[in-house]
PDB file of C-alpha atoms in Angstrom:
ATOM      1  CA  MET Z   1       0.000   0.000   0.000  1.00  0.00           C
ATOM      2  CA  GLN Z   2       1.372   3.432  -0.923  1.00  0.00           C
ATOM      3  CA  GLY Z   3       2.162   5.880   1.858  1.00  0.00           C
ATOM      4  CA  VAL Z   4      -0.379   8.478   2.859  1.00  0.00           C
ATOM      5  CA  LYS Z   5       0.321  11.888   1.372  1.00  0.00           C
ATOM      6  CA  PRO Z   6       1.645  14.358   3.962  1.00  0.00           C
ATOM      7  CA  VAL Z   7      -0.234  17.411   5.187  1.00  0.00           C
ATOM      8  CA  ARG Z   8       1.705  20.659   5.374  1.00  0.00           C
ATOM      9  CA  THR Z   9       0.870  23.343   7.983  1.00  0.00           C
ATOM     10  CA  GLU Z  10       2.689  26.659   7.988  1.00  0.00           C
ATOM     11  CA  PHE Z  11       2.834  29.643  10.356  1.00  0.00           C
ATOM     12  CA  SER Z  12       4.680  32.706   9.112  1.00  0.00           C
ATOM     13  CA  ALA Z  13       5.614  36.339   9.654  1.00  0.00           C
ATOM     14  CA  SER Z  14       5.858  38.737   6.718  1.00  0.00           C
ATOM     15  CA  TRP Z  15       6.808  42.269   5.755  1.00  0.00           C
ATOM     16  CA  THR Z  16       4.954  44.036   2.919  1.00  0.00           C
ATOM     17  CA  LEU Z  17       6.826  46.649   0.906  1.00  0.00           C
ATOM     18  CA  GLY Z  18       5.549  49.079  -1.691  1.00  0.00           C
ATOM     19  CA  ILE Z  19       1.829  49.434  -0.980  1.00  0.00           C
ATOM     20  CA  ASP Z  20       0.889  51.767  -3.849  1.00  0.00           C
ATOM     21  CA  ALA Z  21      -1.339  54.813  -3.215  1.00  0.00           C
ATOM     22  CA  ASP Z  22       0.731  57.500  -4.944  1.00  0.00           C
ATOM     23  CA  ALA Z  23      -2.136  59.646  -6.271  1.00  0.00           C
ATOM     24  CA  PHE Z  24      -3.810  59.738  -2.873  1.00  0.00           C
ATOM     25  CA  PHE Z  25      -0.656  60.756  -1.022  1.00  0.00           C
ATOM     26  CA  LYS Z  26       0.162  63.407  -3.602  1.00  0.00           C
ATOM     27  CA  ASP Z  27      -3.163  65.127  -2.856  1.00  0.00           C
ATOM     28  CA  TYR Z  28      -2.700  64.418   0.852  1.00  0.00           C
ATOM     29  CA  GLN Z  29       0.500  66.478   0.766  1.00  0.00           C
ATOM     30  CA  VAL Z  30      -0.788  69.256  -1.511  1.00  0.00           C
ATOM     31  CA  VAL Z  31      -4.231  69.784   0.047  1.00  0.00           C
ATOM     32  CA  LEU Z  32      -3.654  68.827   3.683  1.00  0.00           C
ATOM     33  CA  GLY Z  33       0.004  69.733   4.049  1.00  0.00           C
ATOM     34  CA  GLY Z  34       0.917  66.270   5.331  1.00  0.00           C
ATOM     35  CA  LYS Z  35       4.463  64.977   5.257  1.00  0.00           C
ATOM     36  CA  ALA Z  36       3.805  61.256   4.663  1.00  0.00           C
ATOM     37  CA  SER Z  37       4.342  59.960   1.124  1.00  0.00           C
ATOM     38  CA  GLY Z  38       3.056  56.413   1.644  1.00  0.00           C
ATOM     39  CA  PHE Z  39       2.187  53.669   4.084  1.00  0.00           C
ATOM     40  CA  ASP Z  40       4.799  52.049   6.282  1.00  0.00           C
ATOM     41  CA  ALA Z  41       6.051  48.491   5.696  1.00  0.00           C
ATOM     42  CA  PRO Z  42       3.773  46.524   8.030  1.00  0.00           C
ATOM     43  CA  THR Z  43       4.599  43.298   9.799  1.00  0.00           C
ATOM     44  CA  GLY Z  44       2.002  40.633   9.101  1.00  0.00           C
ATOM     45  CA  PHE Z  45       1.125  37.061   9.969  1.00  0.00           C
ATOM     46  CA  GLY Z  46      -0.115  34.125   7.950  1.00  0.00           C
ATOM     47  CA  ILE Z  47      -1.259  30.522   8.160  1.00  0.00           C
ATOM     48  CA  SER Z  48      -1.674  27.900   5.457  1.00  0.00           C
ATOM     49  CA  LEU Z  49      -2.752  24.293   5.108  1.00  0.00           C
ATOM     50  CA  SER Z  50      -1.918  22.158   2.085  1.00  0.00           C
ATOM     51  CA  SER Z  51      -1.412  18.591   0.898  1.00  0.00           C
ATOM     52  CA  TYR Z  52       0.731  16.947  -1.777  1.00  0.00           C
ATOM     53  CA  GLN Z  53      -2.035  15.760  -4.082  1.00  0.00           C
ATOM     54  CA  LEU Z  54      -0.158  16.117  -7.383  1.00  0.00           C
ATOM     55  CA  GLY Z  55       3.179  14.464  -6.813  1.00  0.00           C
ATOM     56  CA  LYS Z  56       5.664  17.222  -6.057  1.00  0.00           C
ATOM     57  CA  ALA Z  57       2.978  19.919  -6.110  1.00  0.00           C
ATOM     58  CA  SER Z  58       1.273  21.026  -2.915  1.00  0.00           C
ATOM     59  CA  ILE Z  59      -2.290  22.364  -3.144  1.00  0.00           C
ATOM     60  CA  GLY Z  60      -3.895  24.261  -0.299  1.00  0.00           C
ATOM     61  CA  VAL Z  61      -5.368  27.408   1.208  1.00  0.00           C
ATOM     62  CA  SER Z  62      -3.727  30.338   2.956  1.00  0.00           C
ATOM     63  CA  ALA Z  63      -4.791  33.460   4.840  1.00  0.00           C
ATOM     64  CA  GLY Z  64      -2.808  36.472   5.959  1.00  0.00           C
ATOM     65  CA  TYR Z  65      -3.147  39.642   7.986  1.00  0.00           C
ATOM     66  CA  TYR Z  66      -1.284  42.935   7.998  1.00  0.00           C
ATOM     67  CA  ARG Z  67      -2.074  46.518   9.017  1.00  0.00           C
ATOM     68  CA  ALA Z  68      -0.324  49.478   7.389  1.00  0.00           C
ATOM     69  CA  ILE Z  69      -0.369  52.770   9.292  1.00  0.00           C
ATOM     70  CA  VAL Z  70       0.082  56.477   8.655  1.00  0.00           C
ATOM     71  CA  ARG Z  71       0.147  58.497  11.851  1.00  0.00           C
ATOM     72  CA  GLU Z  72       1.568  62.016  12.066  1.00  0.00           C
ATOM     73  CA  ASN Z  73       1.088  65.392  13.718  1.00  0.00           C
ATOM     74  CA  TYR Z  74       2.005  68.657  12.043  1.00  0.00           C
ATOM     75  CA  ASP Z  75       1.132  72.339  11.823  1.00  0.00           C
ATOM     76  CA  TYR Z  76      -0.700  73.279   8.667  1.00  0.00           C
ATOM     77  CA  LYS Z  77       0.916  76.599   7.749  1.00  0.00           C
ATOM     78  CA  PRO Z  78       0.214  77.608   4.159  1.00  0.00           C
ATOM     79  CA  LEU Z  79       3.001  79.750   2.716  1.00  0.00           C
ATOM     80  CA  LEU Z  80       0.674  81.700   0.425  1.00  0.00           C
ATOM     81  CA  ALA Z  81      -2.789  82.680   1.612  1.00  0.00           C
ATOM     82  CA  ASP Z  82      -4.208  82.783  -1.908  1.00  0.00           C
ATOM     83  CA  THR Z  83      -3.182  79.173  -2.660  1.00  0.00           C
ATOM     84  CA  SER Z  84      -4.219  77.576   0.639  1.00  0.00           C
ATOM     85  CA  PHE Z  85      -7.470  75.817   1.439  1.00  0.00           C
ATOM     86  CA  GLY Z  86      -7.712  76.913   5.074  1.00  0.00           C
ATOM     87  CA  PRO Z  87      -6.032  78.845   7.910  1.00  0.00           C
ATOM     88  CA  PRO Z  88      -3.133  77.570  10.044  1.00  0.00           C
ATOM     89  CA  GLN Z  89      -4.147  74.708  12.362  1.00  0.00           C
ATOM     90  CA  ASN Z  90      -2.497  71.792  14.140  1.00  0.00           C
ATOM     91  CA  ILE Z  91      -3.547  68.476  12.599  1.00  0.00           C
ATOM     92  CA  THR Z  92      -3.136  64.848  13.668  1.00  0.00           C
ATOM     93  CA  GLN Z  93      -3.706  62.262  10.965  1.00  0.00           C
ATOM     94  CA  ASN Z  94      -4.538  58.595  11.622  1.00  0.00           C
ATOM     95  CA  ILE Z  95      -4.891  56.346   8.566  1.00  0.00           C
ATOM     96  CA  ALA Z  96      -4.959  52.550   8.795  1.00  0.00           C
ATOM     97  CA  LEU Z  97      -5.168  49.990   5.985  1.00  0.00           C
ATOM     98  CA  THR Z  98      -5.996  46.507   7.281  1.00  0.00           C
ATOM     99  CA  CYS Z  99      -5.676  43.663   4.765  1.00  0.00           C
ATOM    100  CA  ILE Z 100      -6.759  40.019   5.003  1.00  0.00           C
ATOM    101  CA  PRO Z 101      -5.975  38.087   1.798  1.00  0.00           C
ATOM    102  CA  ALA Z 102      -7.337  34.541   1.424  1.00  0.00           C
ATOM    103  CA  LEU Z 103      -5.916  32.427  -1.397  1.00  0.00           C
ATOM    104  CA  LEU Z 104      -6.051  29.032  -3.052  1.00  0.00           C
ATOM    105  CA  THR Z 105      -2.420  28.076  -3.590  1.00  0.00           C
ATOM    106  CA  ILE Z 106      -0.223  25.674  -5.501  1.00  0.00           C
ATOM    107  CA  ASP Z 107       3.509  25.199  -4.868  1.00  0.00           C
ATOM    108  CA  TYR Z 108       5.974  23.041  -6.763  1.00  0.00           C
ATOM    109  CA  TYR Z 109       8.968  21.411  -5.064  1.00  0.00           C
ATOM    110  CA  PRO Z 110      11.242  19.993  -7.789  1.00  0.00           C
ATOM    111  CA  PHE Z 111      13.544  18.077  -5.429  1.00  0.00           C
ATOM    112  CA  ASP Z 112      12.707  15.648  -2.618  1.00  0.00           C
ATOM    113  CA  ARG Z 113      15.509  16.564  -0.252  1.00  0.00           C
ATOM    114  CA  GLN Z 114      16.183  18.293   3.053  1.00  0.00           C
ATOM    115  CA  PHE Z 115      17.041  21.682   1.543  1.00  0.00           C
ATOM    116  CA  THR Z 116      15.074  22.594  -1.566  1.00  0.00           C
ATOM    117  CA  GLY Z 117      13.754  25.552  -3.533  1.00  0.00           C
ATOM    118  CA  TYR Z 118      10.174  25.973  -4.647  1.00  0.00           C
ATOM    119  CA  VAL Z 119       7.903  28.206  -6.729  1.00  0.00           C
ATOM    120  CA  GLY Z 120       4.235  28.859  -6.254  1.00  0.00           C
ATOM    121  CA  ALA Z 121       1.168  30.947  -7.041  1.00  0.00           C
ATOM    122  CA  GLY Z 122      -2.203  31.756  -5.518  1.00  0.00           C
ATOM    123  CA  ILE Z 123      -5.538  33.317  -6.404  1.00  0.00           C
ATOM    124  CA  GLY Z 124      -8.449  34.440  -4.277  1.00  0.00           C
ATOM    125  CA  LEU Z 125      -9.983  37.465  -2.541  1.00  0.00           C
ATOM    126  CA  GLY Z 126      -8.782  40.061  -0.101  1.00  0.00           C
ATOM    127  CA  ALA Z 127     -10.687  42.172   2.439  1.00  0.00           C
ATOM    128  CA  ALA Z 128      -9.222  45.649   2.897  1.00  0.00           C
ATOM    129  CA  THR Z 129     -10.528  48.025   5.561  1.00  0.00           C
ATOM    130  CA  ILE Z 130      -9.528  51.691   5.372  1.00  0.00           C
ATOM    131  CA  GLU Z 131      -9.987  53.889   8.434  1.00  0.00           C
ATOM    132  CA  TRP Z 132      -9.088  57.581   8.416  1.00  0.00           C
ATOM    133  CA  THR Z 133      -9.648  60.168  11.152  1.00  0.00           C
ATOM    134  CA  GLU Z 134      -8.359  63.715  11.579  1.00  0.00           C
ATOM    135  CA  GLN Z 135      -7.907  65.484  14.897  1.00  0.00           C
ATOM    136  CA  ILE Z 136      -7.727  69.243  14.319  1.00  0.00           C
ATOM    137  CA  ALA Z 137      -7.049  71.941  16.896  1.00  0.00           C
ATOM    138  CA  THR Z 138     -10.017  74.290  17.305  1.00  0.00           C
ATOM    139  CA  SER Z 139      -9.698  77.752  15.817  1.00  0.00           C
ATOM    140  CA  GLN Z 140     -11.937  80.813  15.525  1.00  0.00           C
ATOM    141  CA  ILE Z 141     -10.315  81.881  12.274  1.00  0.00           C
ATOM    142  CA  ILE Z 142     -12.669  82.010   9.297  1.00  0.00           C
ATOM    143  CA  GLY Z 143     -12.369  78.841   7.226  1.00  0.00           C
ATOM    144  CA  ALA Z 144     -11.020  76.691  10.061  1.00  0.00           C
ATOM    145  CA  ARG Z 145     -11.872  73.000   9.859  1.00  0.00           C
ATOM    146  CA  THR Z 146     -13.074  70.595  12.524  1.00  0.00           C
ATOM    147  CA  GLY Z 147     -11.817  67.043  12.987  1.00  0.00           C
ATOM    148  CA  GLY Z 148     -13.700  63.823  12.552  1.00  0.00           C
ATOM    149  CA  GLU Z 149     -13.909  60.515  10.757  1.00  0.00           C
ATOM    150  CA  ARG Z 150     -13.033  60.921   7.078  1.00  0.00           C
ATOM    151  CA  TYR Z 151     -13.365  57.345   5.834  1.00  0.00           C
ATOM    152  CA  ASN Z 152     -14.258  53.945   7.256  1.00  0.00           C
ATOM    153  CA  ASP Z 153     -15.206  51.150   4.898  1.00  0.00           C
ATOM    154  CA  THR Z 154     -14.271  47.591   3.943  1.00  0.00           C
ATOM    155  CA  HIS Z 155     -13.677  46.554   0.340  1.00  0.00           C
ATOM    156  CA  LEU Z 156     -13.419  43.135  -1.272  1.00  0.00           C
ATOM    157  CA  ALA Z 157     -10.725  42.956  -3.935  1.00  0.00           C
ATOM    158  CA  PRO Z 158      -9.365  40.240  -6.226  1.00  0.00           C
ATOM    159  CA  ALA Z 159      -6.018  38.912  -5.050  1.00  0.00           C
ATOM    160  CA  CYS Z 160      -3.303  36.981  -6.843  1.00  0.00           C
ATOM    161  CA  MET Z 161       0.206  36.069  -5.789  1.00  0.00           C
ATOM    162  CA  VAL Z 162       3.423  34.581  -7.172  1.00  0.00           C
ATOM    163  CA  ARG Z 163       6.309  33.452  -4.999  1.00  0.00           C
ATOM    164  CA  SER Z 164       9.611  31.680  -4.780  1.00  0.00           C
ATOM    165  CA  GLY Z 165      11.569  30.489  -1.786  1.00  0.00           C
ATOM    166  CA  ILE Z 166      13.686  27.874  -0.107  1.00  0.00           C
ATOM    167  CA  SER Z 167      12.683  25.243   2.444  1.00  0.00           C
ATOM    168  CA  LEU Z 168      15.311  24.308   5.033  1.00  0.00           C
ATOM    169  CA  GLY Z 169      14.398  20.970   6.570  1.00  0.00           C
ATOM    170  CA  LEU Z 170      15.233  20.524  10.254  1.00  0.00           C
ATOM    171  CA  ASP Z 171      15.243  16.716  10.004  1.00  0.00           C
ATOM    172  CA  ASN Z 172      16.822  14.753   7.150  1.00  0.00           C
ATOM    173  CA  GLU Z 173      14.795  11.625   7.844  1.00  0.00           C
ATOM    174  CA  VAL Z 174      12.571  11.912   4.784  1.00  0.00           C
ATOM    175  CA  LEU Z 175      10.259   9.062   5.824  1.00  0.00           C
ATOM    176  CA  SER Z 176       9.625  10.397   9.326  1.00  0.00           C
ATOM    177  CA  ASN Z 177       5.919  10.802  10.078  1.00  0.00           C
ATOM    178  CA  VAL Z 178       6.464  14.311  11.502  1.00  0.00           C
ATOM    179  CA  ARG Z 179       9.038  16.718  10.114  1.00  0.00           C
ATOM    180  CA  ALA Z 180       9.675  20.439  10.402  1.00  0.00           C
ATOM    181  CA  ALA Z 181      11.286  23.096   8.243  1.00  0.00           C
ATOM    182  CA  ILE Z 182      12.040  26.802   8.065  1.00  0.00           C
ATOM    183  CA  ILE Z 183      11.047  28.617   4.883  1.00  0.00           C
ATOM    184  CA  LEU Z 184      12.465  31.881   3.488  1.00  0.00           C
ATOM    185  CA  GLU Z 185      10.359  33.401   0.740  1.00  0.00           C
ATOM    186  CA  GLY Z 186       9.908  36.382  -1.545  1.00  0.00           C
ATOM    187  CA  SER Z 187       6.555  37.038  -3.195  1.00  0.00           C
ATOM    188  CA  TYR Z 188       4.410  39.654  -4.882  1.00  0.00           C
ATOM    189  CA  LEU Z 189       0.752  40.098  -3.903  1.00  0.00           C
ATOM    190  CA  TYR Z 190      -1.538  42.033  -6.257  1.00  0.00           C
ATOM    191  CA  MET Z 191      -4.707  43.264  -4.549  1.00  0.00           C
ATOM    192  CA  PRO Z 192      -6.149  46.375  -6.262  1.00  0.00           C
ATOM    193  CA  LEU Z 193      -9.118  48.431  -5.102  1.00  0.00           C
ATOM    194  CA  SER Z 194     -10.584  51.888  -5.583  1.00  0.00           C
ATOM    195  CA  ALA Z 195     -12.418  54.101  -3.114  1.00  0.00           C
ATOM    196  CA  PRO Z 196     -13.576  57.745  -2.704  1.00  0.00           C
ATOM    197  CA  LEU Z 197     -11.071  58.313   0.084  1.00  0.00           C
ATOM    198  CA  PHE Z 198     -10.961  62.106  -0.068  1.00  0.00           C
ATOM    199  CA  ALA Z 199     -14.661  62.946  -0.506  1.00  0.00           C
ATOM    200  CA  LYS Z 200     -15.561  63.671   3.142  1.00  0.00           C
ATOM    201  CA  THR Z 201     -12.234  65.408   3.745  1.00  0.00           C
ATOM    202  CA  ALA Z 202     -12.850  67.722   0.789  1.00  0.00           C
ATOM    203  CA  ASP Z 203     -16.299  68.524   2.205  1.00  0.00           C
ATOM    204  CA  SER Z 204     -14.701  69.602   5.500  1.00  0.00           C
ATOM    205  CA  PHE Z 205     -13.171  72.669   3.822  1.00  0.00           C
ATOM    206  CA  VAL Z 206     -15.038  75.960   3.551  1.00  0.00           C
ATOM    207  CA  ALA Z 207     -12.956  76.933   0.539  1.00  0.00           C
ATOM    208  CA  SER Z 208     -13.414  75.236  -2.812  1.00  0.00           C
ATOM    209  CA  THR Z 209     -11.178  72.226  -3.400  1.00  0.00           C
ATOM    210  CA  PRO Z 210     -10.178  70.436  -6.627  1.00  0.00           C
ATOM    211  CA  SER Z 211     -12.996  68.352  -8.109  1.00  0.00           C
ATOM    212  CA  ARG Z 212     -10.695  65.321  -8.397  1.00  0.00           C
ATOM    213  CA  LEU Z 213     -10.918  64.877  -4.612  1.00  0.00           C
ATOM    214  CA  GLN Z 214     -14.468  63.571  -5.044  1.00  0.00           C
ATOM    215  CA  GLN Z 215     -13.343  60.772  -7.359  1.00  0.00           C
ATOM    216  CA  ASP Z 216     -12.128  57.269  -6.538  1.00  0.00           C
ATOM    217  CA  TYR Z 217      -8.464  56.712  -5.763  1.00  0.00           C
ATOM    218  CA  LYS Z 218      -6.731  53.517  -6.801  1.00  0.00           C
ATOM    219  CA  ILE Z 219      -4.782  51.576  -4.179  1.00  0.00           C
ATOM    220  CA  GLN Z 220      -2.632  48.510  -4.703  1.00  0.00           C
ATOM    221  CA  ALA Z 221      -3.112  47.100  -1.211  1.00  0.00           C
ATOM    222  CA  GLY Z 222      -0.561  44.342  -1.756  1.00  0.00           C
ATOM    223  CA  GLY Z 223       3.093  44.629  -2.683  1.00  0.00           C
ATOM    224  CA  TRP Z 224       6.420  42.861  -2.431  1.00  0.00           C
ATOM    225  CA  GLN Z 225       6.491  40.549   0.568  1.00  0.00           C
ATOM    226  CA  LEU Z 226       9.353  38.997   2.479  1.00  0.00           C
ATOM    227  CA  ARG Z 227       8.334  36.022   4.594  1.00  0.00           C
ATOM    228  CA  ILE Z 228       9.843  33.649   7.115  1.00  0.00           C
ATOM    229  CA  GLY Z 229       7.828  30.682   8.292  1.00  0.00           C
ATOM    230  CA  PHE Z 230       7.815  27.514  10.346  1.00  0.00           C
ATOM    231  CA  VAL Z 231       6.408  24.434   8.622  1.00  0.00           C
ATOM    232  CA  ILE Z 232       5.232  21.118  10.056  1.00  0.00           C
ATOM    233  CA  PHE Z 233       4.807  18.114   7.755  1.00  0.00           C
ATOM    234  CA  ILE Z 234       2.571  15.357   9.086  1.00  0.00           C
ATOM    235  CA  ARG Z 235       2.364  12.005   7.307  1.00  0.00           C
ATOM    236  CA  PRO Z 236      -0.365   9.864   8.941  1.00  0.00           C
ATOM    237  CA  PRO Z 237       0.682   6.218   9.414  1.00  0.00           C
ATOM    238  CA  SER Z 238      -0.472   3.911   6.619  1.00  0.00           C
ATOM    239  CA  LYS Z 239      -3.316   1.586   7.564  1.00  0.00           C
ATOM    240  CA  THR Z 240      -2.285  -2.041   7.898  1.00  0.00           C
ATOM    241  CA  GLN Z 241      -4.328  -4.794   6.297  1.00  0.00           C
ATOM    242  CA  GLY Z 242      -6.605  -6.630   8.755  1.00  0.00           C
ATOM    243  CA  LYS Z 243      -6.803  -3.768  11.239  1.00  0.00           C
TER     244      LYS Z 243
END
């Protein structure tokens, strides 16, 4: 009787680089006077479960979580009164992008050995929640703004991923029922969405603002990801005849 195909469980930490929201942050700097030019590189976590159903290919499911933040305090001091959208005020910005991608995955391991490379891909959906609040110091100057919630909504977006990495086995006994490994991986996650992020903020100004602020902004909520993970391979014992 052939051996039972092993199940692969993985727990990982990741870092996402290059979340793309350039158009939004350009207007954020021009209209609001903010200093930030993009989201930080958030630390995330993931879990996956897969099984070797196609020889050297592992098929499974994975889910991840990461939260990118923009948080800053600054004094809005327009240099030219005739090009500003409001009077000087102290502003605290809090913007959070929370992403939960869920993917069907396939990974190919060309060599059955303790240390091996692999390539893989995934497709699925991602949930992205964007929360944005402004805290603004009160002012009696004409045209002063008040703080508040500017955006809070969750979007579903298509998600696809390609990756490549190496698996470093911690036990060279290939036929052991339970084995472990460390994986080091680079990947790219594409998870695009669009949202009217600036609409309520534009409405908070007394002065007229550019009409483009009412339109949707495109965000690539994924990016380049670096990942390190701990993998457990479990091969259930084969059933013996007569038992």
